[in-house]
């Protein structure tokens, strides 16, 4: 009887315990082979990263620092997509909205001699099916569109903010996605010069002949950081470094605008040595060669009026107010929840039809 019980126990161990031990051993081997510590430290999100890493590397976009095509200094337009820095991100498989794709396409369409870089803040794979693939195919049909990813610590190397980034203070922010974007745009402009644009901008004209070293005001006393153009050397490089120094010195993870508009305004007020109004009126001569555009250039429609882009009743007024603008800004933090039917008679749709036609065709029923 005892012998029979031992035999049953042996069978149970062989069938249950040994497979578990084998699976554990395999897991430990895989874990030890992982080179990216973020996969281990990010828990469930890290496992999603690992799952995506198991996809074919053919669909993994290149790292911007090691890609064959580097951003031409002062001749590139940058967009930064930073949602995968959030612990709540679904995965690092590319998820662009139709409005983001429209922003990218409008830059590429109107600036064929510039390289357009959309940079994701972690390793990212192209979507293989569905609406996402249609949108990505639409923007990548332009020869000057480049999709890249980066590693934040590596990207900050050899800049004045390198040591600060290593402390991970950024990830204590209440707004990690937005504050990461605030930082990455400054590093990109420090490294390469060129133009940074938010992903809710529609470019309405060519920027290729517009001299760099500029930002735009959203009001008479506040600058906005959604559009920044800097040279790769000279005062552009100097201002980029001042931005980075200000970012780490006055970083505030509890204030949404502290590391963006507030930072840009503070640095340029000091740099120019005059009021924003005088800098706008006096042109480059009043700000050491730097230009402060008035609100007409980029922000004709104030953030409190964002519905002017999405509601038909404001169409004529909005088109009239933006007729001399170089770009329009959708104020995505406020407008992202508003679905815009592609057949609606709205200012956004009118501009999208003209300035991102391939995205418009791929968007489906709504932007």
XYZ file of C-alpha atoms in Angstrom:
367
model
C 0.000 0.000 0.000
C 2.786 2.414 0.966
C 4.619 1.574 -2.228
C 1.517 2.398 -4.229
C 1.184 5.786 -2.483
C 4.798 6.657 -3.267
C 4.190 5.701 -6.879
C 1.172 8.032 -7.076
C 3.182 10.827 -5.457
C 5.980 10.294 -7.972
C 3.518 10.578 -10.857
C 2.077 13.817 -9.427
C 5.537 15.333 -9.006
C 6.583 14.356 -12.502
C 3.433 15.770 -14.071
C 3.103 18.976 -12.073
C 6.284 20.034 -10.328
C 8.842 19.235 -13.032
C 7.036 21.285 -15.752
C 6.779 24.204 -13.327
C 10.499 23.975 -12.533
C 11.313 23.742 -16.220
C 9.167 26.778 -17.024
C 10.810 28.717 -14.190
C 14.263 27.806 -15.468
C 13.355 28.933 -18.990
C 11.949 32.201 -17.608
C 15.151 32.859 -15.657
C 17.274 32.182 -18.719
C 15.167 34.585 -20.795
C 15.270 37.167 -18.007
C 19.028 36.947 -17.740
C 19.342 37.519 -21.480
C 17.343 40.727 -21.490
C 19.654 43.649 -22.142
C 17.071 46.379 -21.532
C 16.604 46.904 -17.757
C 13.345 48.791 -18.373
C 11.670 45.507 -19.298
C 12.433 44.103 -15.847
C 11.809 47.248 -13.815
C 8.512 48.197 -15.479
C 6.574 45.136 -14.353
C 3.509 44.342 -16.475
C 4.327 47.179 -18.846
C 7.793 45.711 -19.228
C 6.299 42.371 -20.192
C 4.283 44.110 -22.891
C 7.524 45.603 -24.137
C 9.060 42.131 -24.149
C 6.083 40.797 -26.106
C 6.527 43.533 -28.695
C 10.255 42.836 -28.813
C 9.430 39.296 -29.865
C 7.921 40.669 -33.085
C 9.993 40.714 -36.234
C 12.740 43.320 -36.075
C 11.832 44.209 -39.654
C 8.969 46.243 -38.206
C 11.030 47.905 -35.467
C 11.758 51.520 -36.303
C 15.383 52.652 -36.055
C 17.038 54.428 -33.150
C 17.544 58.046 -34.198
C 21.129 58.125 -32.887
C 22.222 55.078 -34.867
C 20.130 55.258 -38.024
C 21.732 55.575 -41.434
C 20.000 58.901 -42.083
C 20.815 61.453 -39.406
C 18.772 64.666 -39.084
C 20.397 67.333 -41.282
C 21.401 70.197 -38.939
C 18.871 72.996 -39.161
C 16.975 71.263 -41.982
C 14.781 68.906 -40.003
C 11.318 69.086 -38.439
C 10.786 67.061 -35.252
C 7.679 65.589 -33.693
C 7.894 63.672 -30.408
C 5.419 60.969 -29.387
C 5.927 60.151 -25.704
C 2.920 58.089 -24.622
C 5.002 54.939 -24.095
C 6.883 56.594 -21.215
C 3.674 56.334 -19.205
C 3.186 53.225 -17.029
C -0.388 53.195 -18.328
C 0.657 52.869 -21.975
C -0.948 49.887 -23.716
C 2.157 48.825 -25.619
C 4.969 50.166 -27.699
C 3.374 49.173 -30.960
C 2.791 52.395 -32.876
C -0.556 54.055 -32.243
C -0.869 57.345 -34.104
C -4.169 59.189 -34.232
C -5.444 60.595 -37.504
C -4.759 64.112 -36.224
C -1.160 63.235 -35.389
C -0.712 61.711 -38.839
C -2.184 64.871 -40.350
C 0.371 66.997 -38.504
C 3.231 64.886 -39.826
C 1.904 64.865 -43.374
C 1.300 68.613 -43.423
C 4.941 69.204 -42.475
C 6.188 66.768 -45.119
C 3.880 68.040 -47.865
C 4.713 71.708 -47.370
C 8.445 71.186 -46.758
C 9.687 68.622 -49.289
C 13.318 69.699 -48.848
C 13.268 69.167 -45.074
C 13.520 65.797 -43.358
C 10.591 65.086 -41.063
C 11.376 62.999 -37.956
C 8.662 61.555 -35.745
C 10.491 60.195 -32.722
C 8.974 57.747 -30.225
C 10.289 57.661 -26.683
C 10.849 53.891 -26.537
C 11.453 51.059 -29.023
C 8.398 51.013 -31.282
C 7.053 48.690 -33.942
C 5.024 49.615 -37.006
C 1.417 48.412 -36.930
C 0.759 45.490 -39.256
C -3.000 45.720 -39.765
C -6.043 47.963 -39.488
C -6.553 51.720 -39.507
C -3.186 52.314 -37.858
C -1.384 50.683 -40.754
C -3.329 52.800 -43.246
C -2.338 55.987 -41.416
C 1.330 54.996 -41.141
C 1.406 53.946 -44.801
C -0.093 57.334 -45.716
C 2.624 59.366 -44.007
C 5.458 57.041 -45.005
C 4.459 57.456 -48.644
C 6.367 60.759 -48.395
C 10.079 60.251 -49.024
C 11.050 62.807 -46.379
C 9.130 61.167 -43.498
C 11.265 59.219 -41.021
C 9.988 57.245 -38.019
C 12.512 56.748 -35.236
C 12.762 55.868 -31.562
C 15.165 56.858 -28.798
C 16.380 55.966 -25.337
C 16.059 59.008 -23.089
C 19.283 58.496 -21.137
C 21.306 57.936 -24.288
C 19.649 60.873 -26.010
C 20.592 63.198 -23.143
C 24.262 62.192 -23.211
C 26.733 64.984 -23.905
C 24.206 67.660 -23.020
C 24.009 69.843 -19.921
C 21.014 67.863 -18.664
C 22.627 64.396 -18.865
C 23.242 63.963 -15.121
C 19.809 65.293 -14.203
C 18.120 62.762 -16.491
C 20.023 59.919 -14.810
C 18.417 60.844 -11.460
C 14.977 59.953 -12.890
C 13.338 63.012 -11.345
C 11.344 63.314 -14.548
C 9.370 60.192 -13.691
C 8.113 61.694 -10.442
C 6.052 64.080 -12.560
C 2.273 64.138 -12.389
C 2.396 64.632 -16.167
C 5.187 62.282 -17.336
C 4.014 62.093 -20.955
C 3.833 65.864 -21.364
C 6.941 66.708 -19.385
C 8.943 64.101 -21.299
C 7.810 65.774 -24.498
C 8.805 69.161 -23.065
C 12.302 67.823 -22.458
C 12.838 65.832 -25.644
C 12.033 68.743 -27.938
C 14.780 70.753 -26.237
C 17.320 67.947 -26.549
C 16.486 67.436 -30.244
C 16.959 71.119 -30.986
C 20.183 71.198 -28.958
C 21.537 68.203 -30.868
C 20.417 69.015 -34.388
C 18.769 72.423 -34.574
C 15.751 72.700 -36.852
C 12.081 72.995 -35.983
C 10.049 71.309 -33.289
C 6.255 71.032 -33.716
C 3.561 69.649 -31.439
C 1.574 66.772 -32.923
C -1.629 68.837 -33.042
C -0.194 71.411 -35.455
C -1.211 71.675 -39.114
C 1.472 73.353 -41.214
C -0.153 75.656 -43.783
C 2.851 76.824 -45.786
C 6.516 76.170 -46.437
C 8.915 76.897 -43.588
C 12.009 76.220 -45.663
C 12.905 79.864 -46.268
C 11.879 81.121 -42.841
C 15.064 81.995 -40.917
C 15.446 79.910 -37.763
C 15.624 81.149 -34.175
C 12.003 81.862 -33.396
C 9.053 81.014 -31.200
C 5.505 82.360 -31.141
C 3.459 84.210 -28.557
C 0.014 82.988 -27.633
C -0.742 86.249 -25.829
C 0.971 89.560 -25.135
C 2.717 88.139 -22.063
C 3.086 84.395 -22.720
C 5.085 82.405 -25.238
C 4.107 78.907 -26.327
C 6.452 75.950 -26.774
C 4.403 74.112 -29.445
C 6.562 75.638 -32.213
C 10.284 76.292 -31.748
C 12.830 76.898 -34.484
C 16.555 77.012 -33.616
C 19.799 76.950 -35.555
C 22.211 74.106 -34.827
C 24.930 76.581 -33.862
C 25.271 80.237 -32.862
C 22.448 81.795 -30.855
C 20.122 78.877 -31.608
C 22.456 76.430 -29.894
C 23.006 78.916 -27.071
C 19.282 79.313 -26.475
C 18.742 75.535 -26.610
C 21.312 75.095 -23.849
C 19.667 77.857 -21.802
C 16.374 75.976 -22.165
C 17.979 72.765 -20.870
C 19.573 74.544 -17.923
C 16.254 76.154 -17.027
C 14.439 72.831 -17.318
C 16.563 71.042 -14.740
C 16.910 74.022 -12.398
C 13.190 74.784 -12.175
C 11.602 71.443 -13.021
C 8.165 71.126 -11.452
C 6.358 67.843 -11.900
C 3.129 69.175 -10.416
C 2.683 72.088 -12.818
C 1.532 71.235 -16.338
C 3.000 74.320 -18.077
C 6.064 75.000 -15.889
C 8.453 73.004 -18.078
C 7.020 74.214 -21.390
C 5.486 77.660 -22.020
C 6.610 79.056 -18.650
C 10.188 77.896 -19.276
C 10.387 79.317 -22.806
C 8.901 82.626 -21.683
C 11.310 83.004 -18.749
C 14.422 82.160 -20.761
C 13.636 84.443 -23.685
C 12.569 87.368 -21.523
C 16.018 87.234 -19.926
C 17.805 86.536 -23.205
C 16.107 89.390 -25.048
C 16.372 91.811 -22.128
C 13.099 93.455 -23.026
C 9.341 92.900 -22.791
C 7.640 90.411 -25.084
C 5.598 93.186 -26.630
C 8.722 95.144 -27.564
C 10.387 91.983 -28.841
C 7.381 91.230 -31.061
C 7.167 94.770 -32.374
C 10.919 95.286 -32.795
C 11.670 92.048 -34.625
C 15.036 90.330 -34.492
C 16.921 93.553 -33.750
C 15.227 93.811 -30.371
C 16.153 90.262 -29.286
C 19.769 89.614 -30.345
C 18.684 88.107 -33.651
C 15.884 85.970 -32.168
C 12.322 86.455 -33.438
C 9.186 86.441 -31.334
C 6.185 86.023 -33.650
C 2.885 87.490 -32.572
C -0.071 85.151 -32.107
C -1.165 85.388 -35.745
C 1.706 83.196 -36.940
C 0.908 80.014 -34.993
C -1.846 80.651 -32.471
C -4.500 82.807 -34.114
C -7.128 80.802 -32.288
C -6.599 81.013 -28.523
C -6.784 77.844 -26.424
C -10.065 79.001 -24.910
C -11.534 79.099 -28.426
C -10.486 75.622 -29.568
C -14.043 74.763 -30.652
C -13.632 77.236 -33.489
C -11.805 74.435 -35.315
C -14.378 71.732 -34.627
C -17.792 73.391 -34.956
C -19.331 74.425 -38.310
C -20.804 77.661 -36.943
C -17.297 79.096 -36.557
C -16.039 78.147 -40.027
C -16.031 81.548 -41.728
C -14.663 83.392 -38.704
C -11.882 80.841 -38.154
C -10.803 80.761 -41.792
C -10.659 84.576 -41.823
C -8.627 84.751 -38.610
C -6.115 82.123 -39.776
C -5.692 83.279 -43.404
C -2.274 84.802 -42.631
C -1.125 82.047 -40.273
C 1.849 79.801 -40.956
C 0.270 77.020 -38.893
C -2.772 76.274 -36.785
C -2.653 74.702 -33.332
C -5.491 72.430 -32.198
C -4.829 72.618 -28.432
C -5.025 68.845 -28.156
C -5.237 68.700 -24.360
C -8.655 70.319 -24.688
C -9.842 69.159 -28.097
C -8.726 65.514 -28.155
C -12.048 64.271 -26.815
C -13.976 65.964 -29.607
C -14.463 63.708 -32.619
C -14.530 65.575 -35.921
C -16.493 63.954 -38.721
C -14.460 64.012 -41.940
C -17.496 65.277 -43.859
C -18.197 68.126 -41.434
C -18.061 71.716 -42.596
C -15.415 72.781 -40.088
C -12.156 74.691 -40.273
C -10.123 71.656 -39.214
C -11.549 69.502 -41.994
C -11.021 72.242 -44.588
C -7.362 72.515 -43.649
C -6.925 68.727 -43.397
C -8.333 68.153 -46.899
C -5.742 70.521 -48.324
C -2.683 69.954 -46.155
C -2.893 66.240 -45.254
C -4.897 64.709 -48.131
C -3.510 61.176 -47.769
C -4.285 61.095 -44.057
C -7.717 62.516 -44.807
C -8.338 59.596 -47.194
C -7.096 57.042 -44.632
C -8.777 58.505 -41.536
C -12.105 56.725 -41.842
C -15.187 58.561 -40.579
C -13.567 60.762 -37.944
C -10.479 62.748 -37.054
